[in-house]
């Protein structure tokens, strides 16, 4: 009898990934759906947890601990390099996208302020090819009504590997939002994607993450270990977004490490180790 579990409030059974027949059946179904629907991406959800241990049952040796998550990553990789998973363990070397946790549609530590800490957590574990939550957050399932939140979220997402939307930008009825969305999508395609590809090659050779915390450049500077609202793309782009409602300026710390930093808008150059207070952004 299959082990019953729950997913999204409904009873279900998990695919037995230790059974080659079950795996072949599933892959045949995926291939059929891809051919019939022309799907570009496959999302595999529900691999988290261990249904045996959750129900105080002794799992088979092949599924002890987090082995199911590892087997699901193997399955996902066999589908293709545009497959998305929601959990991973010992699988950062696989050509997969990892979907980050859905967030609240607010300015707090489970909403906008969670993006950068979560990003750096994933990349330092080796998972660089990430799909962040939709612009504005999607956990509630509702459309985002806070236009400012949508814009600030978009400004961060433009520098991440993928931009995704749950709330379409035209719902605000404001040309500014539409124009900003077009601008940031264009910036993502023309500037960010080439950077990600460049540092992805370095990641393959050295294991260095594509997205890096401030202390990566200044490991002996204690200030850099307290910063959770800035991040680096490689060693050349520092992103310091606005994460406070109503703010038009913010404090920015430029890590040292022998670097100089140039404002991409004003072209002004600053020495590394500089603290910019109330800097207009």
Short mmCIF file of C-alpha atoms in Angstrom, two decimals:
data_model
loop_
_atom_site.label_atom_id
_atom_site.label_comp_id
_atom_site.label_asym_id
_atom_site.label_seq_id
_atom_site.Cartn_x
_atom_site.Cartn_y
_atom_site.Cartn_z
CA UNK A 1 0.00 0.00 0.00
CA UNK A 2 1.53 3.37 -0.95
CA UNK A 3 2.32 5.75 1.88
CA UNK A 4 -0.31 8.48 1.99
CA UNK A 5 0.69 12.09 2.39
CA UNK A 6 -0.85 15.52 1.95
CA UNK A 7 -0.03 18.22 -0.56
CA UNK A 8 -1.80 21.55 -0.83
CA UNK A 9 -4.51 20.32 1.51
CA UNK A 10 -5.29 17.15 -0.45
CA UNK A 11 -4.35 13.52 0.09
CA UNK A 12 -1.82 12.11 -2.31
CA UNK A 13 0.84 9.45 -2.71
CA UNK A 14 4.43 10.19 -3.62
CA UNK A 15 6.01 8.62 -6.66
CA UNK A 16 8.20 5.67 -5.66
CA UNK A 17 11.50 6.90 -7.04
CA UNK A 18 13.24 3.66 -6.06
CA UNK A 19 11.06 1.72 -8.52
CA UNK A 20 12.43 1.91 -12.10
CA UNK A 21 9.01 1.03 -13.47
CA UNK A 22 7.38 3.95 -11.67
CA UNK A 23 10.11 6.32 -12.83
CA UNK A 24 9.76 5.20 -16.46
CA UNK A 25 5.98 5.59 -16.24
CA UNK A 26 6.37 9.13 -14.92
CA UNK A 27 8.94 10.13 -17.55
CA UNK A 28 6.69 8.78 -20.29
CA UNK A 29 3.84 10.90 -18.94
CA UNK A 30 6.06 13.99 -18.88
CA UNK A 31 7.26 13.39 -22.43
CA UNK A 32 3.68 12.94 -23.62
CA UNK A 33 2.55 16.17 -21.97
CA UNK A 34 5.53 18.07 -23.37
CA UNK A 35 4.71 16.87 -26.87
CA UNK A 36 0.99 17.56 -26.52
CA UNK A 37 1.13 20.93 -24.75
CA UNK A 38 4.49 22.26 -25.92
CA UNK A 39 5.64 22.88 -22.35
CA UNK A 40 8.97 24.63 -21.93
CA UNK A 41 9.36 24.08 -18.19
CA UNK A 42 8.50 21.29 -15.78
CA UNK A 43 8.05 22.06 -12.07
CA UNK A 44 8.45 19.19 -9.61
CA UNK A 45 6.97 20.04 -6.22
CA UNK A 46 6.36 18.10 -3.05
CA UNK A 47 9.72 16.41 -2.63
CA UNK A 48 10.27 18.01 0.76
CA UNK A 49 10.02 15.98 3.93
CA UNK A 50 9.91 12.25 4.49
CA UNK A 51 6.38 10.75 4.53
CA UNK A 52 7.59 7.66 6.38
CA UNK A 53 9.17 9.57 9.25
CA UNK A 54 6.26 12.02 9.36
CA UNK A 55 3.98 9.08 10.14
CA UNK A 56 6.41 7.29 12.47
CA UNK A 57 7.00 4.53 9.91
CA UNK A 58 10.36 2.93 9.24
CA UNK A 59 11.44 3.95 5.72
CA UNK A 60 13.25 1.60 3.36
CA UNK A 61 17.01 2.10 3.40
CA UNK A 62 16.92 3.81 0.01
CA UNK A 63 14.61 6.53 1.37
CA UNK A 64 16.13 7.23 4.78
CA UNK A 65 16.43 10.89 5.77
CA UNK A 66 16.48 13.24 2.79
CA UNK A 67 17.26 10.61 0.16
CA UNK A 68 13.92 11.23 -1.57
CA UNK A 69 14.88 14.84 -2.30
CA UNK A 70 18.16 13.68 -3.81
CA UNK A 71 16.41 11.09 -5.98
CA UNK A 72 13.90 13.70 -7.15
CA UNK A 73 16.76 15.94 -8.26
CA UNK A 74 18.17 13.02 -10.26
CA UNK A 75 14.76 12.53 -11.86
CA UNK A 76 14.42 16.25 -12.61
CA UNK A 77 17.85 16.37 -14.24
CA UNK A 78 16.89 13.48 -16.52
CA UNK A 79 13.93 15.52 -17.82
CA UNK A 80 16.10 18.40 -18.99
CA UNK A 81 18.00 21.50 -17.93
CA UNK A 82 14.89 23.69 -17.77
CA UNK A 83 13.33 21.63 -14.99
CA UNK A 84 12.44 23.38 -11.73
CA UNK A 85 12.54 21.83 -8.26
CA UNK A 86 11.52 23.26 -4.91
CA UNK A 87 14.05 21.45 -2.73
CA UNK A 88 17.56 20.14 -3.10
CA UNK A 89 20.20 18.23 -1.21
CA UNK A 90 23.58 17.17 -2.56
CA UNK A 91 22.33 18.27 -5.98
CA UNK A 92 23.83 21.71 -6.55
CA UNK A 93 25.89 20.24 -9.40
CA UNK A 94 22.73 19.30 -11.28
CA UNK A 95 21.56 21.53 -14.19
CA UNK A 96 18.35 22.53 -12.44
CA UNK A 97 16.49 25.65 -11.42
CA UNK A 98 15.51 25.88 -7.76
CA UNK A 99 12.37 27.81 -6.93
CA UNK A 100 12.78 29.94 -3.85
CA UNK A 101 10.19 30.04 -1.08
CA UNK A 102 7.00 32.04 -1.76
CA UNK A 103 6.91 35.26 0.25
CA UNK A 104 4.36 37.55 1.82
CA UNK A 105 3.32 40.63 -0.13
CA UNK A 106 4.69 43.11 2.37
CA UNK A 107 7.82 45.03 3.37
CA UNK A 108 8.70 42.82 6.31
CA UNK A 109 11.21 40.02 7.00
CA UNK A 110 8.92 37.41 5.42
CA UNK A 111 8.28 39.61 2.39
CA UNK A 112 10.55 41.99 0.50
CA UNK A 113 13.30 41.96 3.13
CA UNK A 114 13.58 38.17 2.85
CA UNK A 115 14.70 38.14 -0.78
CA UNK A 116 18.39 38.94 -0.33
CA UNK A 117 19.06 36.74 2.76
CA UNK A 118 17.33 33.84 1.00
CA UNK A 119 19.28 34.48 -2.21
CA UNK A 120 22.63 34.42 -0.40
CA UNK A 121 21.63 31.38 1.66
CA UNK A 122 20.94 29.42 -1.52
CA UNK A 123 24.03 30.53 -3.42
CA UNK A 124 26.42 29.84 -0.54
CA UNK A 125 25.01 26.30 -0.48
CA UNK A 126 25.87 26.00 -4.17
CA UNK A 127 22.44 26.64 -5.70
CA UNK A 128 22.97 29.55 -8.09
CA UNK A 129 20.24 29.08 -10.67
CA UNK A 130 17.27 30.32 -8.75
CA UNK A 131 13.72 31.34 -9.52
CA UNK A 132 12.74 33.92 -6.91
CA UNK A 133 9.16 34.41 -5.86
CA UNK A 134 6.99 36.46 -8.19
CA UNK A 135 7.39 40.23 -8.12
CA UNK A 136 5.40 41.52 -5.16
CA UNK A 137 5.15 38.11 -3.48
CA UNK A 138 2.73 35.28 -4.16
CA UNK A 139 2.17 33.47 -0.86
CA UNK A 140 -1.32 34.87 -0.31
CA UNK A 141 -2.39 34.13 -3.87
CA UNK A 142 -3.84 37.62 -4.22
CA UNK A 143 -2.76 40.37 -6.58
CA UNK A 144 -0.37 42.92 -5.08
CA UNK A 145 -2.16 46.20 -4.43
CA UNK A 146 0.85 48.16 -3.14
CA UNK A 147 2.31 49.76 -6.27
CA UNK A 148 5.45 50.97 -4.49
CA UNK A 149 6.12 47.47 -3.16
CA UNK A 150 5.71 46.05 -6.68
CA UNK A 151 8.27 48.52 -8.08
CA UNK A 152 10.84 47.99 -5.32
CA UNK A 153 10.46 44.22 -5.66
CA UNK A 154 10.92 44.50 -9.42
CA UNK A 155 14.11 46.50 -8.91
CA UNK A 156 15.62 43.59 -6.97
CA UNK A 157 14.28 40.86 -9.25
CA UNK A 158 15.87 42.52 -12.28
CA UNK A 159 19.29 41.51 -10.93
CA UNK A 160 18.35 37.88 -10.19
CA UNK A 161 18.57 34.95 -12.62
CA UNK A 162 14.85 35.00 -13.44
CA UNK A 163 12.04 37.56 -13.21
CA UNK A 164 8.59 36.06 -12.65
CA UNK A 165 5.20 37.68 -12.25
CA UNK A 166 2.02 36.79 -10.41
CA UNK A 167 0.58 40.30 -10.47
CA UNK A 168 0.69 41.69 -14.04
CA UNK A 169 2.07 45.24 -14.17
CA UNK A 170 -0.91 46.60 -16.09
CA UNK A 171 -3.33 46.06 -13.19
CA UNK A 172 -2.21 49.38 -11.71
CA UNK A 173 -3.41 51.34 -14.74
CA UNK A 174 -0.23 53.41 -14.54
CA UNK A 175 2.10 53.92 -17.50
CA UNK A 176 5.00 54.42 -15.09
CA UNK A 177 4.72 50.85 -13.82
CA UNK A 178 4.50 49.47 -17.35
CA UNK A 179 7.48 51.50 -18.54
CA UNK A 180 9.57 50.55 -15.51
CA UNK A 181 8.72 46.89 -16.06
CA UNK A 182 9.84 47.11 -19.69
CA UNK A 183 13.02 48.92 -18.63
CA UNK A 184 13.98 46.37 -16.01
CA UNK A 185 13.18 43.38 -18.21
CA UNK A 186 15.42 44.90 -20.89
CA UNK A 187 18.16 45.57 -18.31
CA UNK A 188 17.89 41.99 -17.10
CA UNK A 189 18.28 40.59 -20.60
CA UNK A 190 21.05 42.90 -21.78
CA UNK A 191 23.14 43.31 -18.63
CA UNK A 192 22.30 40.78 -15.93
CA UNK A 193 21.99 37.58 -17.96
CA UNK A 194 25.47 38.04 -19.53
CA UNK A 195 26.89 38.61 -16.03
CA UNK A 196 25.23 35.46 -14.71
CA UNK A 197 26.58 33.48 -17.66
CA UNK A 198 30.07 34.90 -17.12
CA UNK A 199 30.20 34.01 -13.44
CA UNK A 200 28.49 30.67 -14.05
CA UNK A 201 31.62 29.65 -15.94
CA UNK A 202 33.69 30.65 -12.92
CA UNK A 203 31.36 28.70 -10.63
CA UNK A 204 31.92 25.56 -12.69
CA UNK A 205 35.69 25.97 -12.42
CA UNK A 206 36.09 27.21 -8.84
CA UNK A 207 32.79 26.69 -7.02
CA UNK A 208 32.59 30.40 -6.21
CA UNK A 209 28.95 31.52 -6.09
CA UNK A 210 27.52 33.86 -8.70
CA UNK A 211 25.73 35.94 -6.07
CA UNK A 212 27.91 36.87 -3.12
CA UNK A 213 27.60 38.57 0.28
CA UNK A 214 29.59 41.69 1.12
CA UNK A 215 32.07 39.74 3.23
CA UNK A 216 33.14 37.79 0.16
CA UNK A 217 35.33 40.73 -0.86
CA UNK A 218 36.24 41.92 2.64
CA UNK A 219 36.35 38.85 4.91
CA UNK A 220 38.39 40.70 7.54
CA UNK A 221 35.95 43.62 7.75
CA UNK A 222 33.40 42.95 10.52
CA UNK A 223 30.95 45.48 9.05
CA UNK A 224 30.35 43.27 6.03
CA UNK A 225 29.00 40.43 8.17
CA UNK A 226 26.07 42.55 9.36
CA UNK A 227 24.77 43.57 5.92
CA UNK A 228 21.76 41.63 4.69
CA UNK A 229 20.25 44.12 2.24
CA UNK A 230 23.05 44.30 -0.35
CA UNK A 231 24.59 41.66 -2.59
CA UNK A 232 27.23 41.24 -5.26
CA UNK A 233 27.09 39.69 -8.70
CA UNK A 234 30.56 38.24 -8.97
CA UNK A 235 33.14 40.81 -7.95
CA UNK A 236 31.98 43.63 -10.19
CA UNK A 237 28.37 44.62 -9.50
CA UNK A 238 27.06 45.68 -6.10
CA UNK A 239 23.28 45.84 -5.76
CA UNK A 240 21.87 47.96 -2.91
CA UNK A 241 18.10 48.20 -3.36
CA UNK A 242 15.55 50.20 -1.40
CA UNK A 243 13.72 47.92 1.04
CA UNK A 244 11.95 50.51 3.20
CA UNK A 245 8.54 51.86 2.28
CA UNK A 246 8.59 55.51 1.25
CA UNK A 247 12.39 55.72 1.12
CA UNK A 248 14.25 57.42 -1.72
CA UNK A 249 17.71 57.09 -0.18
CA UNK A 250 19.59 54.53 1.87
CA UNK A 251 22.91 53.75 3.55
CA UNK A 252 25.34 51.79 1.39
CA UNK A 253 28.59 50.16 2.46
CA UNK A 254 31.21 49.60 -0.23
CA UNK A 255 33.50 46.68 0.64
CA UNK A 256 37.21 47.25 0.42
CA UNK A 257 39.42 44.45 -0.82
CA UNK A 258 41.37 46.92 -2.94
CA UNK A 259 38.32 47.82 -5.02
CA UNK A 260 36.89 51.09 -6.23
CA UNK A 261 33.19 51.43 -6.98
CA UNK A 262 31.43 53.53 -9.61
CA UNK A 263 27.82 54.68 -9.42
CA UNK A 264 26.23 53.38 -12.63
CA UNK A 265 24.02 56.48 -12.88
CA UNK A 266 26.31 59.37 -11.95
CA UNK A 267 29.66 57.73 -12.84
CA UNK A 268 31.03 59.00 -9.51
CA UNK A 269 33.83 56.79 -8.16
CA UNK A 270 34.24 55.81 -4.49
CA UNK A 271 37.01 53.97 -2.67
CA UNK A 272 36.26 50.61 -1.15
CA UNK A 273 35.60 50.76 2.57
CA UNK A 274 33.45 53.88 2.13
CA UNK A 275 30.15 54.20 3.98
CA UNK A 276 27.61 56.22 2.00
CA UNK A 277 24.99 57.62 4.34
CA UNK A 278 21.53 58.56 3.08
CA UNK A 279 22.70 58.04 -0.48
CA UNK A 280 20.02 58.94 -3.07
CA UNK A 281 18.87 55.90 -5.01
#
